């Protein structure tokens, strides 16, 4: 079965990494090979050691990390023990890394064109102007419209998807042999994710480069990878062809992952059963939004961005409305207007019969107890110097009827409510996992016993299983305390199991609004249909299957 | 309305750097007006009659009345203010009681002395502070890192005049390496004709090497004194900011892209510029008055000394002149800082 080109491009042999003597191993005995023109997927949940693996390949382990065992060979030659200068020649030139959250990966005070040119000049002797021209050319190739002008833009002027393309261009500029994509599309809209991955894989195929796609999304694996490795606790549990893996994983853990990913959210229980919603409550909605408008001025011109453009909806008691749309559709702005973090420019908001649109801040303050928000990025929204106990107790001080003992008791109740162990009360935000941070954010919002909660992207950037847990949690809370909620998300599929109604937003307008099941069954708008189909299903695409077949015949796999 | 729209449209097409400079310079006009008002009110707010203060105890009611008329103190306050502004704009800030010279010529003689001292001291401060900060972040635990920590502690604790005296004691008195701490230039060397007011530059312009070396020699110790004191604070702040940037995601990504370490350090430093610019601007403004102890020790004859003299001798015209010049200078420095800050960070909306 050994074809002439079967010599692996990259061979990782029994690699083990730890962080200092006696610490548990971050990687233990990891072995795999990567050939030219091959896409290897590595799947695992947070903490599985995927990123440590990517960084050890570049010899850029986080502080304290060291390779204790094993070898990494590039074209048969070991790269361990190379000097810093030799490593520098490898990085970017032969092995390129594309990381998560592209906006944080770009130098904020340099134009993106200059940043791409900078990488090229580090690897190939060429003039300033030549490098700039190459950068502009590459920007066009990664699908950026108007590349000459965009090359002169600073990172903060780009959207997340565009920044990700720039990072891909940076990785491609020196024509590397191996591209490591470490959760490269995390946090992007599903539609943009597909575009970015298509582009990445296509470019690598053109160059004949080997790709390591690190992700926690099995849909990505099914659609783009030739082979897949399942990682957990620093080990590779299963390594094999994607087609065979999808048909029947050999390992128990792989099967759990695959099952969790395959589970379609169960539809909302029939409306009749949710008997709490009486006709009377329907008649008088808890929250009513009429023709809401919000404009942002564009710097240096008299025009405005219509972030919210004539949006109306209402939420009854015990009801959940999902506001769905891609980034930039204005859904978060709506949420912030509701809790008065932003002042709206037109229309009105009525909460429990009271018009809160222009209520003075002083009068609105007591109402805040009843109207809460769970923020999108829990880590950013939590004070890093406070332990969990203080974080949850903070909003409780709004309630004058609680003394220190009562607060203590309530903190324990709330921890219990969001299914967190009491032992976490003394932990600090950085010691928590992303899922735990989300739960703390939810506990904080629920502390004052609100009637209405805005959840801003509560499931974004979470592992598959954690995402399911958070959705379950929100559902339990609905049943237990009967609160009303606005659920803001870009993932239409995730709201099926918890929202009564869905509003689909695009460019600041609601394009489709109705009962959840009706929308899932018969979407009337193309845009809604596109959103519904954007999530990659866990079935191998036809093209991918053909390719695997061809490779098998050629004997390279 | 249409004019406003068209103006707004035109302003939108102006390149960003020009926009920053123009809008900041525009702000200077009302700010300068405010400074003039404050200096004018300064004398008015002092307890007692300015005429009485200026004439002293020996004045008779007749001379006071005559003096009031001469100074225009009998006019309404707005007239007085307009006269003050008019005179100030024409280079007349009154006559110093103590030196009996026009305040303007006094200031013109002393301001360059202080500015020369501050300029070189700041240049050295930036060089020492930023270099130490970068080296100690890039090589943590190294000799420079440990040394800079001790220095950072000491620099905050030791007063500038003490360092000045120590330097004079060791390098002038004991070793005899440094020039005498008596003024800006050797008594036997004629100062170069004034062009910029900086002896070092003027002597170069005049082609007078003797004056150049003499003035440089005299600068060494006071500049060193100020730099040693101030570089500590700049180093500590730069270290914090630089360490943060140096650990950030985009620096890690730059390293993963294979950029050489030298380039990476430059990128990181470029990202640290805004806070450095702010602190340096603050220090320059601060030193204008704070250098007075060092000026006194080295008999420098600068602005700070002049101001102290004016206060001690109740020389109000001189004090008023000093405050006006100092405030204007600080205003200009802060404007430059603002402009540089906005140029250094493209994320700031103009």
CSV table of C-alpha atoms in Angstrom, one decimal, chain A residues 414 416-419 439 442-443 446 453 455 470-484:
chain,number,residue,atom,x,y,z
A,414,UNK,CA,-28.5,30.4,42.9
A,416,UNK,CA,-27.8,25.3,42.9
A,417,UNK,CA,-30.2,26.7,40.4
A,418,UNK,CA,-27.6,26.9,37.7
A,419,UNK,CA,-26.3,23.4,38.6
A,439,UNK,CA,-23.7,29.8,34.3
A,442,UNK,CA,-26.9,33.5,34.2
A,443,UNK,CA,-27.0,33.2,38.0
A,446,UNK,CA,-31.4,35.6,38.0
A,453,UNK,CA,-34.2,38.1,31.0
A,455,UNK,CA,-29.9,36.1,26.9
A,470,UNK,CA,-26.9,25.4,28.8
A,471,UNK,CA,-30.0,25.0,26.6
A,472,UNK,CA,-31.3,22.4,29.0
A,473,UNK,CA,-30.6,24.8,31.9
A,474,UNK,CA,-32.5,27.7,30.3
A,475,UNK,CA,-35.4,25.3,29.6
A,476,UNK,CA,-35.5,24.1,33.3
A,477,UNK,CA,-35.4,27.7,34.4
A,478,UNK,CA,-38.4,28.5,32.2
A,479,UNK,CA,-40.3,25.7,33.8
A,480,UNK,CA,-39.2,26.3,37.3
A,481,UNK,CA,-39.6,30.1,37.7
A,482,UNK,CA,-41.8,30.9,34.7
A,483,UNK,CA,-39.8,33.8,33.5
A,484,UNK,CA,-40.1,35.5,30.1
